Amino acid sequence: MIDKETRIKVAIQKSGRLTEHSLDLLQRCGLKYTRGRDQLIGYGENMPLDILLVRDDDIPGLVRDDICDLGICGLNIVEEKRQEFATDGIDNPFSVIRELDYGHCRLAFGYPESSSLKQAADLGGKRVATSYPAIVQAYLKKQEIPAEVVEFSGAVEIAPSLGRADAICDLVSTGTTMKANRITEGETILDSEAVIIRTPLEISAEKQSWVERLLQRIDGVMQVRESKYIMMHAPKTALSEISRLLPGSEAPTVLPLEGKSDKVAVHVVCRETVFWETLENLKDAGASSVLVMPVEKMLA
Ligand code: ATP
Ligand code: ZN
């Protein structure tokens, strides 16, 4: 039995594209957990936080029904459910509190190569197959396109060849699935990534303070993904040029070098990817002994 007053419950996808990333994120935030015998719950050992492993489609509902305080799933599911719940008269079922920068994909139209359809505006009187009927319906309504939406729970891309639809609207990441099915990708109607949703209801102060701690750690984890600690020697005269060259860096630490009055050691944290080109530009600006190191943790 999980104590609802003091323990945070987070729903994540049980098995799918988001599972590994979501578990990895929670672990990087310091969570250690043991899986229950049924494998459906991960019990936090060092934080008052338990993980519920479920189908991604069920996550928004679990948060809406206050069974879970937080949930991690794709914005595509979040937006579809938000519209579905709104139809049922529930207007504020959850709020998106973080975008997590993984699980990137887009919900886009696809037109069979063999058809004369080329854009959404051509869809009047046609059938569109999708697993996201609410989002697609809302888009068509807004654009005043009188198309019929046919709901498919999977394998949307084969709907046209089965004669069940004239076009599709489906999730795309690389585009290979559409191509393999001789479908041309069209307009994107939603850019998606994994997000955290939170119940709009008030939670106990004890839980709230842990939610805030968790979010702060998530921000730290996301920042260090790209961040690098860079050390180098540089002529004093090149300092302003060097700061300009380093992407996303804050004020550098400048240290004297023993026995060298014209040179200093520069240490700086860069919050964006550091490319070889940047290092070459630093060298051209006069830097030497440049070292780039990964950052493990950061607390702003
Ligand atoms: P479940 O069994 O949990 O219902 P699923 O089959 O619905 O799983 P997955 O295919 O694992 O879901 O995708 C989970 C999420 O990953 C999607 O909702 C979406 O946000 C994201 N995603 C990223 N790239 C893609 C892609 N190319 N196709 C589908 N989903 C993608
Ligand atoms: Zn699903």
mmCIF file of C-alpha atoms and ligand atoms in Angstrom:
data_model
loop_
_atom_site.group_PDB
_atom_site.id
_atom_site.type_symbol
_atom_site.label_atom_id
_atom_site.label_comp_id
_atom_site.label_asym_id
_atom_site.label_seq_id
_atom_site.Cartn_x
_atom_site.Cartn_y
_atom_site.Cartn_z
ATOM 1 C CA MET A 1 0.000 0.000 0.000
ATOM 2 C CA ILE A 2 1.367 3.400 -0.983
ATOM 3 C CA ASP A 3 0.940 6.303 1.441
ATOM 4 C CA LYS A 4 -0.896 8.970 -0.573
ATOM 5 C CA GLU A 5 -0.258 11.894 1.800
ATOM 6 C CA THR A 6 3.507 11.644 1.859
ATOM 7 C CA ARG A 7 4.625 9.781 -1.250
ATOM 8 C CA ILE A 8 4.624 11.239 -4.760
ATOM 9 C CA LYS A 9 3.345 8.971 -7.492
ATOM 10 C CA VAL A 10 4.751 9.325 -10.981
ATOM 11 C CA ALA A 11 3.265 7.464 -13.945
ATOM 12 C CA ILE A 12 5.628 6.576 -16.771
ATOM 13 C CA GLN A 13 5.403 4.341 -19.838
ATOM 14 C CA LYS A 14 5.816 0.678 -18.967
ATOM 15 C CA SER A 15 7.428 -0.475 -22.152
ATOM 16 C CA GLY A 16 8.011 1.629 -25.230
ATOM 17 C CA ARG A 17 10.013 4.457 -26.694
ATOM 18 C CA LEU A 18 9.901 6.648 -23.593
ATOM 19 C CA THR A 19 10.570 4.016 -20.922
ATOM 20 C CA GLU A 20 14.344 3.889 -20.869
ATOM 21 C CA HIS A 21 14.743 7.667 -21.070
ATOM 22 C CA SER A 22 12.182 8.281 -18.328
ATOM 23 C CA LEU A 23 13.739 5.764 -15.919
ATOM 24 C CA ASP A 24 17.175 7.127 -16.726
ATOM 25 C CA LEU A 25 16.010 10.682 -15.982
ATOM 26 C CA LEU A 26 14.613 9.688 -12.573
ATOM 27 C CA GLN A 27 17.790 7.778 -11.758
ATOM 28 C CA ARG A 28 19.934 10.745 -12.722
ATOM 29 C CA CYS A 29 17.842 12.770 -10.299
ATOM 30 C CA GLY A 30 19.186 10.441 -7.628
ATOM 31 C CA LEU A 31 16.248 8.045 -7.321
ATOM 32 C CA LYS A 32 16.985 4.477 -6.287
ATOM 33 C CA TYR A 33 14.014 2.132 -6.547
ATOM 34 C CA THR A 34 13.071 -1.514 -6.329
ATOM 35 C CA ARG A 35 10.488 -3.036 -8.612
ATOM 36 C CA GLY A 36 7.512 -4.754 -7.024
ATOM 37 C CA ARG A 37 6.976 -8.432 -7.769
ATOM 38 C CA ASP A 38 4.394 -7.599 -10.439
ATOM 39 C CA GLN A 39 6.883 -5.126 -12.016
ATOM 40 C CA LEU A 40 4.131 -2.468 -12.180
ATOM 41 C CA ILE A 41 5.398 -0.281 -9.369
ATOM 42 C CA GLY A 42 8.900 0.967 -8.634
ATOM 43 C CA TYR A 43 9.225 1.794 -4.941
ATOM 44 C CA GLY A 44 11.580 4.701 -4.257
ATOM 45 C CA GLU A 45 14.117 3.786 -1.583
ATOM 46 C CA ASN A 46 15.792 7.118 -0.991
ATOM 47 C CA MET A 47 12.991 9.542 -1.961
ATOM 48 C CA PRO A 48 9.289 9.522 -1.045
ATOM 49 C CA LEU A 49 8.444 8.817 -4.676
ATOM 50 C CA ASP A 50 7.014 5.739 -6.367
ATOM 51 C CA ILE A 51 6.803 4.963 -10.073
ATOM 52 C CA LEU A 52 3.720 3.477 -11.717
ATOM 53 C CA LEU A 53 4.518 1.700 -14.979
ATOM 54 C CA VAL A 54 1.553 1.862 -17.346
ATOM 55 C CA ARG A 55 0.594 2.288 -21.017
ATOM 56 C CA ASP A 56 1.371 5.815 -22.154
ATOM 57 C CA ASP A 57 -2.264 6.406 -23.180
ATOM 58 C CA ASP A 58 -3.376 5.862 -19.568
ATOM 59 C CA ILE A 59 -1.000 8.440 -18.055
ATOM 60 C CA PRO A 60 -3.089 11.639 -18.513
ATOM 61 C CA GLY A 61 -6.155 9.887 -17.063
ATOM 62 C CA LEU A 62 -4.228 8.725 -13.993
ATOM 63 C CA VAL A 63 -3.141 12.314 -13.335
ATOM 64 C CA ARG A 64 -6.623 13.709 -14.029
ATOM 65 C CA ASP A 65 -8.145 11.211 -11.587
ATOM 66 C CA ASP A 66 -5.557 12.129 -8.949
ATOM 67 C CA ILE A 67 -4.234 8.590 -8.798
ATOM 68 C CA CYS A 68 -0.838 9.970 -9.777
ATOM 69 C CA ASP A 69 0.587 13.402 -8.926
ATOM 70 C CA LEU A 70 2.904 13.486 -11.922
ATOM 71 C CA GLY A 71 3.115 11.747 -15.282
ATOM 72 C CA ILE A 72 5.665 11.593 -18.070
ATOM 73 C CA CYS A 73 4.437 11.077 -21.632
ATOM 74 C CA GLY A 74 4.480 12.559 -25.112
ATOM 75 C CA LEU A 75 2.853 15.940 -25.712
ATOM 76 C CA ASN A 76 0.905 14.191 -28.495
ATOM 77 C CA ILE A 77 -0.932 12.050 -25.921
ATOM 78 C CA VAL A 78 -1.290 14.985 -23.520
ATOM 79 C CA GLU A 79 -2.925 17.196 -26.165
ATOM 80 C CA GLU A 80 -5.172 14.418 -27.475
ATOM 81 C CA LYS A 81 -6.438 13.639 -23.974
ATOM 82 C CA ARG A 82 -6.802 17.312 -23.073
ATOM 83 C CA GLN A 83 -9.218 17.757 -25.991
ATOM 84 C CA GLU A 84 -10.991 14.487 -25.229
ATOM 85 C CA PHE A 85 -11.462 15.469 -21.556
ATOM 86 C CA ALA A 86 -12.622 18.959 -22.581
ATOM 87 C CA THR A 87 -15.388 17.323 -24.629
ATOM 88 C CA ASP A 88 -16.397 15.537 -21.427
ATOM 89 C CA GLY A 89 -16.525 18.915 -19.657
ATOM 90 C CA ILE A 90 -13.221 18.629 -17.774
ATOM 91 C CA ASP A 91 -11.273 21.757 -18.567
ATOM 92 C CA ASN A 92 -8.204 21.695 -16.385
ATOM 93 C CA PRO A 93 -7.199 18.030 -16.030
ATOM 94 C CA PHE A 94 -3.431 18.611 -15.645
ATOM 95 C CA SER A 95 -0.727 21.117 -16.443
ATOM 96 C CA VAL A 96 2.488 20.612 -18.396
ATOM 97 C CA ILE A 97 5.304 21.634 -16.057
ATOM 98 C CA ARG A 98 8.445 20.581 -17.958
ATOM 99 C CA GLU A 99 9.493 19.725 -21.486
ATOM 100 C CA LEU A 100 12.079 16.977 -21.322
ATOM 101 C CA ASP A 101 13.862 17.125 -24.684
ATOM 102 C CA TYR A 102 13.528 13.444 -25.580
ATOM 103 C CA GLY A 103 10.908 11.472 -27.508
ATOM 104 C CA HIS A 104 10.902 14.148 -30.193
ATOM 105 C CA CYS A 105 8.458 13.560 -33.037
ATOM 106 C CA ARG A 106 5.805 15.420 -35.019
ATOM 107 C CA LEU A 107 2.201 14.740 -35.862
ATOM 108 C CA ALA A 108 2.036 15.268 -39.597
ATOM 109 C CA PHE A 109 -0.275 14.629 -42.524
ATOM 110 C CA GLY A 110 0.759 12.061 -45.112
ATOM 111 C CA TYR A 111 -0.539 11.784 -48.658
ATOM 112 C CA PRO A 112 -0.192 8.606 -50.756
ATOM 113 C CA GLU A 113 2.297 9.180 -53.588
ATOM 114 C CA SER A 114 -0.262 7.769 -56.012
ATOM 115 C CA SER A 115 -2.989 10.263 -55.057
ATOM 116 C CA SER A 116 -3.601 13.793 -56.249
ATOM 117 C CA LEU A 117 -3.793 15.032 -52.636
ATOM 118 C CA LYS A 118 -0.871 17.304 -51.828
ATOM 119 C CA GLN A 119 -1.960 19.444 -48.880
ATOM 120 C CA ALA A 120 -4.526 19.618 -46.097
ATOM 121 C CA ALA A 121 -6.593 22.057 -48.120
ATOM 122 C CA ASP A 122 -7.219 19.235 -50.645
ATOM 123 C CA LEU A 123 -8.865 17.024 -47.996
ATOM 124 C CA GLY A 124 -12.453 18.316 -48.274
ATOM 125 C CA GLY A 125 -14.789 15.305 -48.522
ATOM 126 C CA LYS A 126 -11.883 12.869 -47.972
ATOM 127 C CA ARG A 127 -11.100 10.451 -45.121
ATOM 128 C CA VAL A 128 -8.050 10.919 -42.870
ATOM 129 C CA ALA A 129 -6.838 7.973 -40.768
ATOM 130 C CA THR A 130 -5.192 8.812 -37.432
ATOM 131 C CA SER A 131 -4.669 7.668 -33.849
ATOM 132 C CA TYR A 132 -5.160 11.288 -32.752
ATOM 133 C CA PRO A 133 -8.755 12.003 -33.780
ATOM 134 C CA ALA A 134 -9.307 14.907 -31.369
ATOM 135 C CA ILE A 135 -6.187 16.853 -32.411
ATOM 136 C CA VAL A 136 -6.813 16.236 -36.109
ATOM 137 C CA GLN A 137 -10.514 17.080 -35.821
ATOM 138 C CA ALA A 138 -9.671 20.358 -34.065
ATOM 139 C CA TYR A 139 -7.116 21.244 -36.737
ATOM 140 C CA LEU A 140 -9.519 20.506 -39.597
ATOM 141 C CA LYS A 141 -12.244 22.521 -37.914
ATOM 142 C CA LYS A 142 -9.941 25.491 -37.400
ATOM 143 C CA GLN A 143 -8.818 25.366 -41.022
ATOM 144 C CA GLU A 144 -12.451 24.850 -42.119
ATOM 145 C CA ILE A 145 -11.620 21.677 -44.024
ATOM 146 C CA PRO A 146 -14.660 19.334 -44.167
ATOM 147 C CA ALA A 147 -12.775 16.015 -44.010
ATOM 148 C CA GLU A 148 -13.845 12.838 -42.222
ATOM 149 C CA VAL A 149 -11.578 11.530 -39.460
ATOM 150 C CA VAL A 150 -11.227 7.750 -39.240
ATOM 151 C CA GLU A 151 -9.753 6.506 -35.962
ATOM 152 C CA PHE A 152 -7.039 3.867 -36.159
ATOM 153 C CA SER A 153 -5.364 2.572 -33.033
ATOM 154 C CA GLY A 154 -2.205 1.453 -34.830
ATOM 155 C CA ALA A 155 -0.655 0.873 -38.264
ATOM 156 C CA VAL A 156 -2.190 4.097 -39.547
ATOM 157 C CA GLU A 157 0.237 4.139 -42.459
ATOM 158 C CA ILE A 158 -1.409 1.132 -44.110
ATOM 159 C CA ALA A 159 -4.928 2.648 -44.005
ATOM 160 C CA PRO A 160 -4.709 4.143 -47.534
ATOM 161 C CA SER A 161 -3.525 0.906 -49.129
ATOM 162 C CA LEU A 162 -6.340 -0.962 -47.355
ATOM 163 C CA GLY A 163 -8.771 1.490 -48.915
ATOM 164 C CA ARG A 164 -9.835 2.725 -45.458
ATOM 165 C CA ALA A 165 -8.635 6.302 -45.886
ATOM 166 C CA ASP A 166 -7.412 8.790 -48.493
ATOM 167 C CA ALA A 167 -4.695 10.335 -46.334
ATOM 168 C CA ILE A 168 -3.214 9.914 -42.861
ATOM 169 C CA CYS A 169 -2.079 12.034 -39.938
ATOM 170 C CA ASP A 170 0.518 10.194 -37.895
ATOM 171 C CA LEU A 171 3.610 10.539 -35.711
ATOM 172 C CA VAL A 172 6.849 10.891 -37.619
ATOM 173 C CA SER A 173 10.374 11.038 -36.330
ATOM 174 C CA THR A 174 12.721 10.113 -39.164
ATOM 175 C CA GLY A 175 10.105 9.780 -41.895
ATOM 176 C CA THR A 176 11.163 6.283 -42.967
ATOM 177 C CA THR A 177 7.819 4.629 -42.115
ATOM 178 C CA MET A 178 5.872 6.997 -44.366
ATOM 179 C CA LYS A 179 8.442 6.636 -47.155
ATOM 180 C CA ALA A 180 8.374 2.838 -46.918
ATOM 181 C CA ASN A 181 4.603 2.991 -47.381
ATOM 182 C CA ARG A 182 4.856 5.356 -50.367
ATOM 183 C CA ILE A 183 3.380 8.239 -48.454
ATOM 184 C CA THR A 184 4.600 11.818 -48.796
ATOM 185 C CA GLU A 185 4.856 13.767 -45.559
ATOM 186 C CA GLY A 186 2.805 16.950 -45.438
ATOM 187 C CA GLU A 187 2.008 19.657 -42.880
ATOM 188 C CA THR A 188 3.027 19.185 -39.246
ATOM 189 C CA ILE A 189 0.155 19.957 -36.885
ATOM 190 C CA LEU A 190 1.951 19.298 -33.594
ATOM 191 C CA ASP A 191 5.615 19.182 -32.561
ATOM 192 C CA SER A 192 5.943 16.732 -29.707
ATOM 193 C CA GLU A 193 8.433 15.650 -27.066
ATOM 194 C CA ALA A 194 8.180 13.960 -23.683
ATOM 195 C CA VAL A 195 6.745 16.261 -21.004
ATOM 196 C CA ILE A 196 5.874 16.110 -17.314
ATOM 197 C CA ILE A 197 2.288 16.753 -16.362
ATOM 198 C CA ARG A 198 1.099 17.543 -12.865
ATOM 199 C CA THR A 199 -2.274 17.355 -11.176
ATOM 200 C CA PRO A 200 -3.904 20.799 -10.784
ATOM 201 C CA LEU A 201 -5.013 19.788 -7.293
ATOM 202 C CA GLU A 202 -3.174 20.940 -4.236
ATOM 203 C CA ILE A 203 -0.839 18.343 -2.755
ATOM 204 C CA SER A 204 0.503 18.138 0.796
ATOM 205 C CA ALA A 205 3.313 20.576 1.655
ATOM 206 C CA GLU A 206 5.642 17.652 2.209
ATOM 207 C CA LYS A 207 5.004 16.250 -1.238
ATOM 208 C CA GLN A 208 5.105 19.689 -2.838
ATOM 209 C CA SER A 209 8.575 20.330 -1.497
ATOM 210 C CA TRP A 210 9.755 17.026 -2.997
ATOM 211 C CA VAL A 211 8.134 17.867 -6.340
ATOM 212 C CA GLU A 212 10.075 21.132 -6.333
ATOM 213 C CA ARG A 213 13.297 19.329 -5.477
ATOM 214 C CA LEU A 214 12.694 16.821 -8.231
ATOM 215 C CA LEU A 215 12.084 19.595 -10.781
ATOM 216 C CA GLN A 216 15.238 21.397 -9.711
ATOM 217 C CA ARG A 217 17.215 18.192 -10.177
ATOM 218 C CA ILE A 218 15.592 17.601 -13.579
ATOM 219 C CA ASP A 219 16.648 21.099 -14.638
ATOM 220 C CA GLY A 220 20.179 20.269 -13.499
ATOM 221 C CA VAL A 221 20.207 16.954 -15.375
ATOM 222 C CA MET A 222 18.953 18.617 -18.548
ATOM 223 C CA GLN A 223 21.520 21.367 -18.341
ATOM 224 C CA VAL A 224 24.471 19.049 -17.899
ATOM 225 C CA ARG A 225 23.475 16.838 -20.847
ATOM 226 C CA GLU A 226 25.140 19.288 -23.189
ATOM 227 C CA SER A 227 27.310 21.136 -20.732
ATOM 228 C CA LYS A 228 31.087 20.976 -20.753
ATOM 229 C CA TYR A 229 33.736 22.324 -18.422
ATOM 230 C CA ILE A 230 36.491 23.904 -20.493
ATOM 231 C CA MET A 231 39.978 24.783 -19.295
ATOM 232 C CA MET A 232 42.681 26.498 -21.325
ATOM 233 C CA HIS A 233 45.648 28.836 -21.229
ATOM 234 C CA ALA A 234 45.166 32.138 -22.993
ATOM 235 C CA PRO A 235 46.866 35.467 -23.559
ATOM 236 C CA LYS A 236 45.257 38.138 -21.340
ATOM 237 C CA THR A 237 44.622 40.237 -24.454
ATOM 238 C CA ALA A 238 42.448 37.473 -25.985
ATOM 239 C CA LEU A 239 40.017 37.120 -23.056
ATOM 240 C CA SER A 240 37.110 39.020 -24.537
ATOM 241 C CA GLU A 241 37.440 37.232 -27.898
ATOM 242 C CA ILE A 242 37.541 33.868 -26.089
ATOM 243 C CA SER A 243 34.391 34.594 -24.049
ATOM 244 C CA ARG A 244 32.656 35.552 -27.259
ATOM 245 C CA LEU A 245 33.585 32.231 -28.897
ATOM 246 C CA LEU A 246 32.241 29.983 -26.118
ATOM 247 C CA PRO A 247 28.569 29.080 -26.576
ATOM 248 C CA GLY A 248 26.241 29.549 -23.618
ATOM 249 C CA SER A 249 28.999 30.345 -21.141
ATOM 250 C CA GLU A 250 28.785 32.513 -18.066
ATOM 251 C CA ALA A 251 31.587 34.686 -16.685
ATOM 252 C CA PRO A 252 34.826 32.675 -16.903
ATOM 253 C CA THR A 253 37.090 32.040 -13.932
ATOM 254 C CA VAL A 254 40.466 33.591 -14.724
ATOM 255 C CA LEU A 255 43.525 32.390 -12.767
ATOM 256 C CA PRO A 256 47.149 33.576 -12.872
ATOM 257 C CA LEU A 257 49.767 31.234 -14.318
ATOM 258 C CA GLU A 258 52.978 30.799 -12.367
ATOM 259 C CA GLY A 259 55.853 32.659 -14.023
ATOM 260 C CA LYS A 260 53.805 34.020 -16.947
ATOM 261 C CA SER A 261 52.582 37.584 -16.666
ATOM 262 C CA ASP A 262 50.955 37.833 -20.105
ATOM 263 C CA LYS A 263 48.992 34.560 -19.901
ATOM 264 C CA VAL A 264 46.180 33.253 -17.667
ATOM 265 C CA ALA A 265 44.274 30.017 -17.120
ATOM 266 C CA VAL A 266 40.606 30.272 -18.111
ATOM 267 C CA HIS A 267 37.934 27.907 -16.730
ATOM 268 C CA VAL A 268 34.400 28.099 -18.006
ATOM 269 C CA VAL A 269 31.173 26.068 -18.109
ATOM 270 C CA CYS A 270 29.534 25.965 -21.525
ATOM 271 C CA ARG A 271 25.863 25.052 -21.583
ATOM 272 C CA GLU A 272 25.688 24.185 -25.228
ATOM 273 C CA THR A 273 27.471 21.627 -27.383
ATOM 274 C CA VAL A 274 31.120 22.453 -27.920
ATOM 275 C CA PHE A 275 32.125 21.559 -31.470
ATOM 276 C CA TRP A 276 35.632 20.955 -32.852
ATOM 277 C CA GLU A 277 35.195 24.149 -34.815
ATOM 278 C CA THR A 278 34.851 26.116 -31.583
ATOM 279 C CA LEU A 279 38.102 24.621 -30.282
ATOM 280 C CA GLU A 280 39.882 25.504 -33.519
ATOM 281 C CA ASN A 281 38.599 29.074 -33.269
ATOM 282 C CA LEU A 282 39.835 29.244 -29.672
ATOM 283 C CA LYS A 283 43.258 28.109 -30.822
ATOM 284 C CA ASP A 284 43.270 30.739 -33.564
ATOM 285 C CA ALA A 285 42.425 33.341 -30.905
ATOM 286 C CA GLY A 286 45.581 32.340 -29.013
ATOM 287 C CA ALA A 287 44.348 29.670 -26.576
ATOM 288 C CA SER A 288 46.525 26.644 -25.851
ATOM 289 C CA SER A 289 46.259 23.455 -23.751
ATOM 290 C CA VAL A 290 42.491 23.397 -24.236
ATOM 291 C CA LEU A 291 40.725 20.680 -22.208
ATOM 292 C CA VAL A 292 37.008 19.858 -22.533
ATOM 293 C CA MET A 293 35.423 17.788 -19.764
ATOM 294 C CA PRO A 294 31.913 16.473 -19.163
ATOM 295 C CA VAL A 295 29.934 17.941 -16.275
ATOM 296 C CA GLU A 296 28.289 15.375 -14.055
ATOM 297 C CA LYS A 297 26.000 17.449 -11.872
ATOM 298 C CA MET A 298 25.081 21.119 -11.681
ATOM 299 C CA LEU A 299 22.947 23.079 -9.229
ATOM 300 C CA ALA A 300 22.169 26.559 -10.403
HETATM 301 P P1 ATP B 1 2.013 1.858 -25.212
HETATM 302 O O1 ATP B 1 2.113 0.381 -25.227
HETATM 303 O O2 ATP B 1 2.580 2.445 -23.940
HETATM 304 O O3 ATP B 1 0.643 2.381 -25.536
HETATM 305 P P2 ATP B 1 2.774 3.014 -27.792
HETATM 306 O O4 ATP B 1 2.992 1.962 -28.805
HETATM 307 O O5 ATP B 1 1.517 3.808 -27.803
HETATM 308 O O6 ATP B 1 3.025 2.353 -26.345
HETATM 309 P P3 ATP B 1 5.420 4.112 -28.399
HETATM 310 O O7 ATP B 1 5.495 3.680 -29.826
HETATM 311 O O8 ATP B 1 6.325 3.447 -27.422
HETATM 312 O O9 ATP B 1 3.914 4.101 -27.829
HETATM 313 O O10 ATP B 1 5.667 5.693 -28.380
HETATM 314 C C1 ATP B 1 5.610 6.417 -27.191
HETATM 315 C C2 ATP B 1 5.776 7.891 -27.507
HETATM 316 O O11 ATP B 1 7.041 8.110 -28.117
HETATM 317 C C3 ATP B 1 4.790 8.474 -28.497
HETATM 318 O O12 ATP B 1 3.539 8.787 -27.912
HETATM 319 C C4 ATP B 1 5.535 9.721 -28.940
HETATM 320 O O13 ATP B 1 5.359 10.762 -27.984
HETATM 321 C C5 ATP B 1 6.999 9.301 -28.902
HETATM 322 N N1 ATP B 1 7.607 9.055 -30.241
HETATM 323 C C6 ATP B 1 8.806 9.503 -30.641
HETATM 324 N N2 ATP B 1 9.070 9.138 -31.909
HETATM 325 C C7 ATP B 1 8.023 8.445 -32.339
HETATM 326 C C8 ATP B 1 7.696 7.796 -33.575
HETATM 327 N N3 ATP B 1 8.507 7.810 -34.622
HETATM 328 N N4 ATP B 1 6.528 7.134 -33.651
HETATM 329 C C9 ATP B 1 5.705 7.083 -32.585
HETATM 330 N N5 ATP B 1 5.955 7.688 -31.413
HETATM 331 C C10 ATP B 1 7.102 8.376 -31.271
HETATM 332 ZN ZN ZN B 2 0.171 4.126 -26.473
#
